[in-house]
Short mmCIF file of C-alpha atoms and ligand atoms in Angstrom, two decimals:
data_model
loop_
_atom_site.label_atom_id
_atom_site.label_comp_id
_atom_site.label_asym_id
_atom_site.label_seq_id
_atom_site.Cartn_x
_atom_site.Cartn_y
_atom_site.Cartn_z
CA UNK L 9 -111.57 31.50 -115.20
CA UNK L 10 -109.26 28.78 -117.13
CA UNK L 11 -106.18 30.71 -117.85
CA UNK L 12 -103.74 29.04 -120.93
CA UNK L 13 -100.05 29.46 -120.22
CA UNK L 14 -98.10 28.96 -123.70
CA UNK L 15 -94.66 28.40 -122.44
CA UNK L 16 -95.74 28.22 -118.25
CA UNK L 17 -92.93 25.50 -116.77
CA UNK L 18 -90.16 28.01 -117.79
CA UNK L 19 -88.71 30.67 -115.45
CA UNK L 20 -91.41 33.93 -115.66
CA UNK L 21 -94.61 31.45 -116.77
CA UNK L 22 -94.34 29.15 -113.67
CA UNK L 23 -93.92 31.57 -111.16
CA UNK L 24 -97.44 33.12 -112.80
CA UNK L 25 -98.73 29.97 -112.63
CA UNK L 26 -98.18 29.65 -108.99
CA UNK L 27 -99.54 33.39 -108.93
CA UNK L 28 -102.88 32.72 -110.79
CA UNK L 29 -103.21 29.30 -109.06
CA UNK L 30 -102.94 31.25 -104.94
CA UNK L 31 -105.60 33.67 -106.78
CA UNK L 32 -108.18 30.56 -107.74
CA UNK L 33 -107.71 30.70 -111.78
CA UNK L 34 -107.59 27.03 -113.21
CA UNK L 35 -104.08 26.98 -115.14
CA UNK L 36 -103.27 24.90 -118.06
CA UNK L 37 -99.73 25.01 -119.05
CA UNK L 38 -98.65 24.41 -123.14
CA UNK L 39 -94.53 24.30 -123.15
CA UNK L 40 -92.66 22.13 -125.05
CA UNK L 41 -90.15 21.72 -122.50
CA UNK L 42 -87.17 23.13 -124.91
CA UNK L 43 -85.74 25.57 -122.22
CA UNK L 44 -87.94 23.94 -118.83
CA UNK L 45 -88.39 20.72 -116.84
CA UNK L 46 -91.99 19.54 -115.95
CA UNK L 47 -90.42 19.12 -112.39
CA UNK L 48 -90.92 23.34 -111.92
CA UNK L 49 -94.86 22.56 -112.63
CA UNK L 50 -94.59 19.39 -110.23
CA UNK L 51 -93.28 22.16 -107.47
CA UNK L 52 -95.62 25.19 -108.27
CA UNK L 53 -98.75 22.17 -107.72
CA UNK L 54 -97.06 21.62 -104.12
CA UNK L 55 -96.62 25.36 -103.29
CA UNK L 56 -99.96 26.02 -104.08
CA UNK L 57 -102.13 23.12 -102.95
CA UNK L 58 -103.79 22.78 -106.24
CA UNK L 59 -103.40 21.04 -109.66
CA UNK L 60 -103.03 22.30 -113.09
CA UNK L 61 -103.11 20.78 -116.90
CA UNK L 62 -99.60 20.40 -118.39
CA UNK L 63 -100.04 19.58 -122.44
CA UNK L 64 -96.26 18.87 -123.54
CA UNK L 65 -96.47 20.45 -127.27
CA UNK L 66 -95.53 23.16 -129.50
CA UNK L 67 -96.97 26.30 -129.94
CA UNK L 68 -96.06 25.96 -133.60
CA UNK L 69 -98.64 22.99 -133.97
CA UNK L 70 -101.45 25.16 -134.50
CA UNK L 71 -104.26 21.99 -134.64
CA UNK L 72 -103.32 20.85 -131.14
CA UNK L 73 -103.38 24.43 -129.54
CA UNK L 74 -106.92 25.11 -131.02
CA UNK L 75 -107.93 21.59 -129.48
CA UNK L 76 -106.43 22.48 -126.35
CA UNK L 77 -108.55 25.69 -126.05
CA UNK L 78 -111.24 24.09 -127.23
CA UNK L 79 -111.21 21.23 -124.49
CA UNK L 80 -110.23 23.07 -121.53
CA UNK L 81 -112.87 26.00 -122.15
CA UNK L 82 -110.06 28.47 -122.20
CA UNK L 83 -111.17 31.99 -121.46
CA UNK L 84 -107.71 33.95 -121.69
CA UNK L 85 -104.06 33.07 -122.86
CA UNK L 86 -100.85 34.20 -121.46
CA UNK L 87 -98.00 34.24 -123.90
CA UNK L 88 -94.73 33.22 -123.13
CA UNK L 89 -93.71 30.41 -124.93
CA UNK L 90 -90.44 31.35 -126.71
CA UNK L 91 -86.67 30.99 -127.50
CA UNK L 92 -84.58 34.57 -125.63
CA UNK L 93 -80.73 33.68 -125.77
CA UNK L 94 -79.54 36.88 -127.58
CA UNK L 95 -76.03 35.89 -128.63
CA UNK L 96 -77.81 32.24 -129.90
CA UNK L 97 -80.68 34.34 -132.06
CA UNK L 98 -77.85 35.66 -133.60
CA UNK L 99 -76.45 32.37 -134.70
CA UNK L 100 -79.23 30.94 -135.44
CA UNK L 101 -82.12 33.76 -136.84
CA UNK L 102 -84.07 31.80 -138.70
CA UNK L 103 -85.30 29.01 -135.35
CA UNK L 104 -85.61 32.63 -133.49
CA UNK L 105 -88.24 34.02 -135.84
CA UNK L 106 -89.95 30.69 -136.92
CA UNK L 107 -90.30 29.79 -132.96
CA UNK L 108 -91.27 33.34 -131.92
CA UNK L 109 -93.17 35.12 -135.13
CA UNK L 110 -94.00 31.95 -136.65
CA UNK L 111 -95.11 30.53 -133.18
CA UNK L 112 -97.08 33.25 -132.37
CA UNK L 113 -98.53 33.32 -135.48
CA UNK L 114 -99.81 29.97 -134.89
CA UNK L 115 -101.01 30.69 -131.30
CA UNK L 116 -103.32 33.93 -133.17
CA UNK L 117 -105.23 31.39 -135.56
CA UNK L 118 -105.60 28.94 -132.85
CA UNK L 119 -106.98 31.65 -131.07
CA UNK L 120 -109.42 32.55 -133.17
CA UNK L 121 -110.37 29.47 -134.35
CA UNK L 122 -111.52 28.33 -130.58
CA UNK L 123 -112.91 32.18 -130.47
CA UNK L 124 -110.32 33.05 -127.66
CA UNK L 125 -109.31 36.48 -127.83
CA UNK L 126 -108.00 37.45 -125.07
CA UNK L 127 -104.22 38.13 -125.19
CA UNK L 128 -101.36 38.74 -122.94
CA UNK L 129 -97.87 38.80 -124.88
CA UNK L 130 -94.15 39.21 -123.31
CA UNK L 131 -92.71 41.36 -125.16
CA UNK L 132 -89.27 43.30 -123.60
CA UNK L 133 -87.70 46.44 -123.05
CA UNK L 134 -85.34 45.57 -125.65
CA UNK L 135 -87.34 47.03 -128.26
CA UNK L 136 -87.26 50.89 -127.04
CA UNK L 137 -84.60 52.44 -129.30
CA UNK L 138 -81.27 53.22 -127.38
CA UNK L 139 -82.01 56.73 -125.54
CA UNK L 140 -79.64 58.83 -122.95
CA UNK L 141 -83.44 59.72 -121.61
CA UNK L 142 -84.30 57.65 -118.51
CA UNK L 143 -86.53 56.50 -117.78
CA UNK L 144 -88.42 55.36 -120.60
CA UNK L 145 -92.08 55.60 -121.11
CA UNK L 146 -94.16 53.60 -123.38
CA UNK L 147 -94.48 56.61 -125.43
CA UNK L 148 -90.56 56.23 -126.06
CA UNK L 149 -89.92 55.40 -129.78
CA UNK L 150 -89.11 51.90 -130.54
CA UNK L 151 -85.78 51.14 -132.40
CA UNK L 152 -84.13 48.90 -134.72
CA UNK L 153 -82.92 45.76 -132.14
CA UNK L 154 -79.61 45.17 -132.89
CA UNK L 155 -80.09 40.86 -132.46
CA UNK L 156 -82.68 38.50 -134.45
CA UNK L 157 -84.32 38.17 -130.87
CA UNK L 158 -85.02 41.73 -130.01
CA UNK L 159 -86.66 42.04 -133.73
CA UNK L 160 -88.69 39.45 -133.30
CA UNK L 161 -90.47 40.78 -129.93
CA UNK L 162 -90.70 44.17 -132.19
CA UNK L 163 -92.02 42.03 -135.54
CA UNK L 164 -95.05 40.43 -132.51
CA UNK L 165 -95.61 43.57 -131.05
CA UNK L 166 -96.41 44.99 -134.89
CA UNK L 167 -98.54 41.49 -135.60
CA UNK L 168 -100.48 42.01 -132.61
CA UNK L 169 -101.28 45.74 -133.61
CA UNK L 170 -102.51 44.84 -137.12
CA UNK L 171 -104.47 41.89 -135.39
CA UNK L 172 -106.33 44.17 -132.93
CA UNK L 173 -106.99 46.97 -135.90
CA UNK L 174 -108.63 44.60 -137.69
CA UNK L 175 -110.53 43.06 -135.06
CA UNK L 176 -111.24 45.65 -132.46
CA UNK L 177 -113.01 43.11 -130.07
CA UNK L 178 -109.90 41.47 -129.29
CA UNK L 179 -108.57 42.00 -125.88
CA UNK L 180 -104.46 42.17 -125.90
CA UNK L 181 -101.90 43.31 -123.07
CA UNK L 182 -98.18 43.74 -124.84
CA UNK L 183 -96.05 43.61 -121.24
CA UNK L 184 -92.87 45.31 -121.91
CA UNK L 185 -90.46 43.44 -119.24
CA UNK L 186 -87.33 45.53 -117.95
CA UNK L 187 -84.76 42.98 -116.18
CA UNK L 188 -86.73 39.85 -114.69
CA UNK L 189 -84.51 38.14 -111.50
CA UNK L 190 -84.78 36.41 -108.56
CA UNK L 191 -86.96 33.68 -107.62
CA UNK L 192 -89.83 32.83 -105.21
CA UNK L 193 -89.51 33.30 -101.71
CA UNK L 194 -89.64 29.51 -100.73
CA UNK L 195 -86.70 29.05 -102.81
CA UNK L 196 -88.43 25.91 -104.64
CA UNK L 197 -88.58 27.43 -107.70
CA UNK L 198 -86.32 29.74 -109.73
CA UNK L 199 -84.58 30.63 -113.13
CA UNK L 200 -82.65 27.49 -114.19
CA UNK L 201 -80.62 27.94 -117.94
CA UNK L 202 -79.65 25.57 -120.00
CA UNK L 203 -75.31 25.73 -120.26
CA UNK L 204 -73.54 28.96 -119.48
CA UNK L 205 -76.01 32.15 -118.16
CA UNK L 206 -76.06 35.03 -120.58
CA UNK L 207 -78.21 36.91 -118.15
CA UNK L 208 -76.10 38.70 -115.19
CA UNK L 209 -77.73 37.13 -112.01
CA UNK L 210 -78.22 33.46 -113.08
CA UNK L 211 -73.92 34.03 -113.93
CA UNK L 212 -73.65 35.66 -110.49
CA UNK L 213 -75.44 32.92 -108.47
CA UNK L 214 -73.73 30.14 -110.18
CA UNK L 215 -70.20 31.74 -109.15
CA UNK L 216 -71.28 32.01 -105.43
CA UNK L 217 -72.43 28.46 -105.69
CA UNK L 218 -69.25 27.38 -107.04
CA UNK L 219 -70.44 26.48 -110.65
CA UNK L 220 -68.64 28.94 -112.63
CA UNK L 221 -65.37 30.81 -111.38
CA UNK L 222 -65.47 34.29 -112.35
CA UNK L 223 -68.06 37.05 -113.07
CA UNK L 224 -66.97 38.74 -116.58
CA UNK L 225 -68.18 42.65 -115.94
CA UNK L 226 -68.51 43.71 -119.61
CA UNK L 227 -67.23 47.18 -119.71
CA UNK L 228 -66.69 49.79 -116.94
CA UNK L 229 -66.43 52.70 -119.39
CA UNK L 230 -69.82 53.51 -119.85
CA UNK L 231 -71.30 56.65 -119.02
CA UNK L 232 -73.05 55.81 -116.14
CA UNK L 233 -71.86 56.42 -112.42
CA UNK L 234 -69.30 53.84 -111.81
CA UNK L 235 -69.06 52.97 -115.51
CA UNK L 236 -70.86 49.81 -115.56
CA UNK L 237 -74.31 49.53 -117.30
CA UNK L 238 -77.27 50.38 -115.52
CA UNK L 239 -80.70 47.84 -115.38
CA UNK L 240 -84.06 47.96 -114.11
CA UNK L 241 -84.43 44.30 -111.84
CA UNK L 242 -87.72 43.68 -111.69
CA UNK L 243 -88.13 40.52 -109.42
CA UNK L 244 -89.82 37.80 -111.17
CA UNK L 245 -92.83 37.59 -108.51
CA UNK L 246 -94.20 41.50 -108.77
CA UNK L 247 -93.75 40.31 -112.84
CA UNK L 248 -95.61 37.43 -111.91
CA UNK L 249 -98.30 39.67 -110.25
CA UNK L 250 -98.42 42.07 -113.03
CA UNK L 251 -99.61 39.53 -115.33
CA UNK L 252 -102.65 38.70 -113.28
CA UNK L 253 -103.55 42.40 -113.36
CA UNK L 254 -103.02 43.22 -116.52
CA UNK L 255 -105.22 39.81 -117.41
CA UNK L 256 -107.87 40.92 -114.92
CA UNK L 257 -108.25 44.63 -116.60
CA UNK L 258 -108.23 43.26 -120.39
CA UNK L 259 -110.66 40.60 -119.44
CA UNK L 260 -113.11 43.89 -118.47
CA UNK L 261 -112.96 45.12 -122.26
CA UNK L 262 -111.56 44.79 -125.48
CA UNK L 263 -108.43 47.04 -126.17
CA UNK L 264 -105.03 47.11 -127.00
CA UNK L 265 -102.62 48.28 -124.02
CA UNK L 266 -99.04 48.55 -123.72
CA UNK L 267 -97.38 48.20 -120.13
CA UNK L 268 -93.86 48.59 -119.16
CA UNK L 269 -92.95 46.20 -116.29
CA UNK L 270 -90.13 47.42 -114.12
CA UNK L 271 -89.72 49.22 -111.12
CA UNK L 272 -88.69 52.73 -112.25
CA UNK L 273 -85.23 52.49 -110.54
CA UNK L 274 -81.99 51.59 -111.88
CA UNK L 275 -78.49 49.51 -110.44
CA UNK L 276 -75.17 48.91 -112.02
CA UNK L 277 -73.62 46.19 -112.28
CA UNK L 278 -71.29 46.76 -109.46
CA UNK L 279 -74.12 47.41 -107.52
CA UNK L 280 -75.82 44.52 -108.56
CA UNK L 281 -72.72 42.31 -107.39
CA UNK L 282 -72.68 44.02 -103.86
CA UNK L 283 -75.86 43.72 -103.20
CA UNK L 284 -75.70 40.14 -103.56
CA UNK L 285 -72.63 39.75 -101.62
CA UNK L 286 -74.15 41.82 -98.85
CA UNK L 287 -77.27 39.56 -98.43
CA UNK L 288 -75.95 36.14 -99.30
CA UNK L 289 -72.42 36.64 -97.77
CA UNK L 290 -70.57 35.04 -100.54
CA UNK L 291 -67.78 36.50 -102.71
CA UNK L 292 -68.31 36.87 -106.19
CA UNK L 293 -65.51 37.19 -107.61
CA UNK L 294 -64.85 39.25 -110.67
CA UNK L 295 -62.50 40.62 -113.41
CA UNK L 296 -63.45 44.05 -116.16
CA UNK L 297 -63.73 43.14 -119.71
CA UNK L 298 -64.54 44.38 -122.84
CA UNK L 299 -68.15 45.41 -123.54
CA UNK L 300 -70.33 42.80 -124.90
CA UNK L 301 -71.28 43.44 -128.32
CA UNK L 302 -75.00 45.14 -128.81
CA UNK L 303 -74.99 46.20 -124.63
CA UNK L 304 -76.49 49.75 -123.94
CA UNK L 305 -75.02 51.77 -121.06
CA UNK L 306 -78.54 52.23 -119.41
CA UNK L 307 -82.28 50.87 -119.40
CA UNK L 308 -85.00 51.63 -116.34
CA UNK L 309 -88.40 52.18 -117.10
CA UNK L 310 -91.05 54.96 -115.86
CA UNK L 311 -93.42 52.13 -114.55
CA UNK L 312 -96.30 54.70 -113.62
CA UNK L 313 -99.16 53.85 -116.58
CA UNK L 314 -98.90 50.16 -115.37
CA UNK L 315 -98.84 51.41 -111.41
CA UNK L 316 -102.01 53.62 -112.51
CA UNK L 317 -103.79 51.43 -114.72
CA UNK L 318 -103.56 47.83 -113.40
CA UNK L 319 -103.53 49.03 -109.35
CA UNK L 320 -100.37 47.13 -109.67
CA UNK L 321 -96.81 48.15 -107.74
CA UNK L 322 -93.43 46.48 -107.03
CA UNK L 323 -93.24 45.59 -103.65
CA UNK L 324 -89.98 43.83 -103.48
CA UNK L 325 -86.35 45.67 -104.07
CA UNK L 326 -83.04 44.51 -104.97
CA UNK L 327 -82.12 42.71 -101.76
CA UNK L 328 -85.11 40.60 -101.98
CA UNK L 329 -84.29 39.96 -105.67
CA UNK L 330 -80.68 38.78 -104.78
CA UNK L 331 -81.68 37.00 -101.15
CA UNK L 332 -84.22 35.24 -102.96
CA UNK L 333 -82.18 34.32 -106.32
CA UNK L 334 -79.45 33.13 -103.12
CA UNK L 335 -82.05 31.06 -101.69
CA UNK L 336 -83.16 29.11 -104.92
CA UNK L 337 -79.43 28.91 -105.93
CA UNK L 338 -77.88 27.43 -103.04
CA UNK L 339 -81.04 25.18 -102.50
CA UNK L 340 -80.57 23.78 -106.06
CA UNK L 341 -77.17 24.13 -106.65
CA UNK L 342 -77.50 22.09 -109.87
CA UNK L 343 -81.47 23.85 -110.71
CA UNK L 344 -84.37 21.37 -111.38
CA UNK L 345 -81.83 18.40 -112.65
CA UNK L 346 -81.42 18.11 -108.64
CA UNK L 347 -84.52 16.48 -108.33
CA UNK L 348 -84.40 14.24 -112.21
CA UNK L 349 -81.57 12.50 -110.88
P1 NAD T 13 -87.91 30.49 -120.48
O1 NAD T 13 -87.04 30.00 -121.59
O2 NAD T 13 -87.61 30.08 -119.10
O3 NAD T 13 -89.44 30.11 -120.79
C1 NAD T 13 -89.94 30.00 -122.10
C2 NAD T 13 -90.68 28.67 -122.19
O4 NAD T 13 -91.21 28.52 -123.52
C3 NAD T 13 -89.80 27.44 -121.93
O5 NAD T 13 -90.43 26.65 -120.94
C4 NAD T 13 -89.74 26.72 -123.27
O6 NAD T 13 -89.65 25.33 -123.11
C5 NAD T 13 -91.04 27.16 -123.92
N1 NAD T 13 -91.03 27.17 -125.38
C6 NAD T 13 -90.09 27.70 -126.22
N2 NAD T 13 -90.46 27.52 -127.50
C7 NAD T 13 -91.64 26.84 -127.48
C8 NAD T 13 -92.51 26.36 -128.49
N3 NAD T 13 -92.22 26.51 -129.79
N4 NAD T 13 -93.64 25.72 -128.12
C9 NAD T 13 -93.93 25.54 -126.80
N5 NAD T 13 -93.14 25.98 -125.81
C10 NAD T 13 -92.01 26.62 -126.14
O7 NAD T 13 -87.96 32.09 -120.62
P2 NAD T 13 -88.54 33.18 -119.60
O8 NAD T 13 -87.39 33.93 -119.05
O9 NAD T 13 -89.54 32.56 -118.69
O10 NAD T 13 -89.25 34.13 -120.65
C11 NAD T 13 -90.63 34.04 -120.94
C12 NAD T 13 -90.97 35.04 -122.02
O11 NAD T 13 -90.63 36.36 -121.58
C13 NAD T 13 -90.21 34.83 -123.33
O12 NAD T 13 -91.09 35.11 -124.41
C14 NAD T 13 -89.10 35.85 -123.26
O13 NAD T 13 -88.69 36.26 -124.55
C15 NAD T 13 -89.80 36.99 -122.53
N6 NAD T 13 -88.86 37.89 -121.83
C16 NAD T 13 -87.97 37.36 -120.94
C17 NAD T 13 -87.06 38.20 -120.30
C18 NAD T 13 -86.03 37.63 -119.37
O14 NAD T 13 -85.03 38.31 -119.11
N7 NAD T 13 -86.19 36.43 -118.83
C19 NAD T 13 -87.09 39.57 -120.56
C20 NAD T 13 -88.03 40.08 -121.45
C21 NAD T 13 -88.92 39.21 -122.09
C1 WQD T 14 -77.46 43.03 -117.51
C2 WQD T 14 -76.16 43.84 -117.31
C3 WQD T 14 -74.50 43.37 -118.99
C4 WQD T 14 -73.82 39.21 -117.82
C5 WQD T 14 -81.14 40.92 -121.78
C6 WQD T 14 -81.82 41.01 -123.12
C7 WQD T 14 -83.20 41.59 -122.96
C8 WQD T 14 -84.00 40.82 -121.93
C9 WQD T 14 -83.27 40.68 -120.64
C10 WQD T 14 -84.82 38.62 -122.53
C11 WQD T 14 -75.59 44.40 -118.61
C12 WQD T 14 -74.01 42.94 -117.62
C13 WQD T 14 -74.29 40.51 -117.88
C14 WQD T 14 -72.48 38.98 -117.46
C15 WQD T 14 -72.18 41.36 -117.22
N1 WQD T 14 -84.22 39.55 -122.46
N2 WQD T 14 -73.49 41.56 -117.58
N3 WQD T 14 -71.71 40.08 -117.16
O1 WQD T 14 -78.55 42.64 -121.52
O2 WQD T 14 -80.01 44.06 -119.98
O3 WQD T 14 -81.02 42.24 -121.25
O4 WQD T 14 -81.95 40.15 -120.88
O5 WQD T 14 -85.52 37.85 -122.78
O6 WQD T 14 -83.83 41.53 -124.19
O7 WQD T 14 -81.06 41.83 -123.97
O8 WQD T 14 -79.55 41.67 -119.38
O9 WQD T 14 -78.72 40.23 -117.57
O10 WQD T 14 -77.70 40.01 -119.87
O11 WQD T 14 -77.23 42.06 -118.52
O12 WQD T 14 -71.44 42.31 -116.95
O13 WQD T 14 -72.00 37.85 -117.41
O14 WQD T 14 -75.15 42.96 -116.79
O15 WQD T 14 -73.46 43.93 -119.74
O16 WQD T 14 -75.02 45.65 -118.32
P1 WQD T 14 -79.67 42.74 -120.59
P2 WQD T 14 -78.30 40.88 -118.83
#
């Protein structure tokens, strides 16, 4: 089977491509390396022992995409390709929806016009409405986001909908992601962002590195135990894994499905920080500020209709998440630009 990865040499697409690769799919990977470096492809090729296709375009150029299907006999695409800073889709709304809506938009005609319709889309828990009613199903309502970004994942998940009622043999996972961290176990590859993190355990590996000084908690006044807010870290190879499953069981029938990805159990972000202090020995140090603007006090996920459904299950916890986010840190202290010196 010749799985198409739109977005595949960032952080969650190349550690599925490694994953679909180990399980014998052919991978070709469509990123136009705004937020990636090819050298994370180069790597997943040597972990695995095998090759894949990279195309370096956008998803946006709808006439190259179909080609690409077309060429490469593509039987199913996995969706990734898109722009997630929060704070920056707030700056700058109008690249956010153009690159995700428009982009995806583009990716659906390309799709039909090469008669692929088989769909899996990452979508995010940021579109559940904020709830004091953990965890949350995907029967939970969906809310207004409060950023350009979270809209946008909401505005795909209602395209995608409309797209499958009107063409009922179309075959379409929507993966709702909780909090994707960590890295593969080798350490070769990992999550490596562009300028300052916004994401808490990119920040808190760069301080134990020595890149940044200071972990900024935002808030301890929430109500959760320790008054920090409380996330659902999924690590970013049981993600990977869920993606092959949830491929697998849409490739059986047509359907829509929606899947919440996370593993049903939530940490602060105290806890967070000890837990990687614990397994990687290093200090991180740290100082209480205000809450970040559009933060909810709490977020975990009832994973059980993806666990039931897909035969799928989280098999790594929080100190694998931070020993292996250690590893890929302090192996690459500077990310991939360590090896395009
Ligand atoms: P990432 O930025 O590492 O990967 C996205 C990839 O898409 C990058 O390689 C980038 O170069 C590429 N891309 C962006 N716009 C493109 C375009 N117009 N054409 C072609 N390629 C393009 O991000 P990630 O963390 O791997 O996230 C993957 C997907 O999962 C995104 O859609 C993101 O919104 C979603 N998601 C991520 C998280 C998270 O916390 N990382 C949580 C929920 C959902
Ligand atoms: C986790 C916790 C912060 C950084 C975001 C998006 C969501 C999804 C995943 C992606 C929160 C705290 C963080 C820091 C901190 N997106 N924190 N200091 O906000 O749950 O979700 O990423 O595509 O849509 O909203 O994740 O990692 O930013 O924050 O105290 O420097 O860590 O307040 O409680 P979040 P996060």
């Amino acid at each position: 089977m010749v799985m198409l990865l739109t977005g595949g040499a960032g952080y969650i697409g190349s550690h599925t491509a490694l994953v679909l690769l180990e399980a014998g799919y052919d991978v070709v990977v469509y990123d136009n390396l705004s937020n990636s470096s090819p050298e994370s492809l180069r790597r997943v090729e040597r972990l695995s022992g095998r090759s894949l296709t990279f195309i370096e375009a956008d998803i946006r150029d709808t006439a190259r995409l179909e080609q690409a299907l077309t060429e490469h006999a593509v039987d199913a695409v996995i969706h990734f390709a898109g722009l997630k800073a929060v704070g920056e889709s707030t700056e700058k709304p109008l690249a956010y929806y153009e690159n995700n809506v428009g982009g995806t938009l583009s990716l659906c005609q390309a799709m039909r016009a090469a008669d692929v319709r088989t769909l899996v889309f990452s979508s995010s828990a940021t579109v559940y409405a904020e709830s004091d009613e953990m965890p949350l199903t995907e029967a939970a309502p969906t809310g207004r986001p409060t950023n350009p970004y979270g809209s946008s994942k909401l505005m795909i998940e209602w395209i995608l909908q409309d797209l499958y009622a009107a063409n009922p043999d179309w075959s379409i996972a929507i993966l709702r992601y909780f909090n994707p961290a960590g890295a593969h176990e080798s350490g070769e590859i990992g999550e490596d962002p562009n300028g300052i993190p916004n994401n808490l355990l990119p920040y808190v590996s760069q301080v134990a590195v020595g890149r940044l000084e200071q972990l900024s908690i935002y808030g301890n006044d929430y109500a959760t135990p320790d008054g920090t807010g409380v996330r659902d870290y999924i690590h970013v190879m049981d993600l990977a894994e869920g993606h092959l499953k949830a491929a697998n069981a849409i490739a059986r029938a047509s359907g829509l499905h929606l899947w919440n990805l996370g593993t049903g159990k939530g940490y602060s972000v105290l806890e967070a920080v000890q837990a990687f202090e614990r397994v990687s020995q290093r200090p991180v140090p740290y100082r209480v500020v205000g809450r970040r603007p559009g933060d909810i006090a709490q977020c975990w996920a009832d994973p059980r209709k993806a666990e039931a459904e897909l035969d799928w299950q989280c098999s790594r916890g929080i100190d694998d998440i931070m020993a292996d986010a250690w590893r890929w840190q302090s192996h690459n202290p500077q990310g991939y630009r360590d090896s395009e010196r």
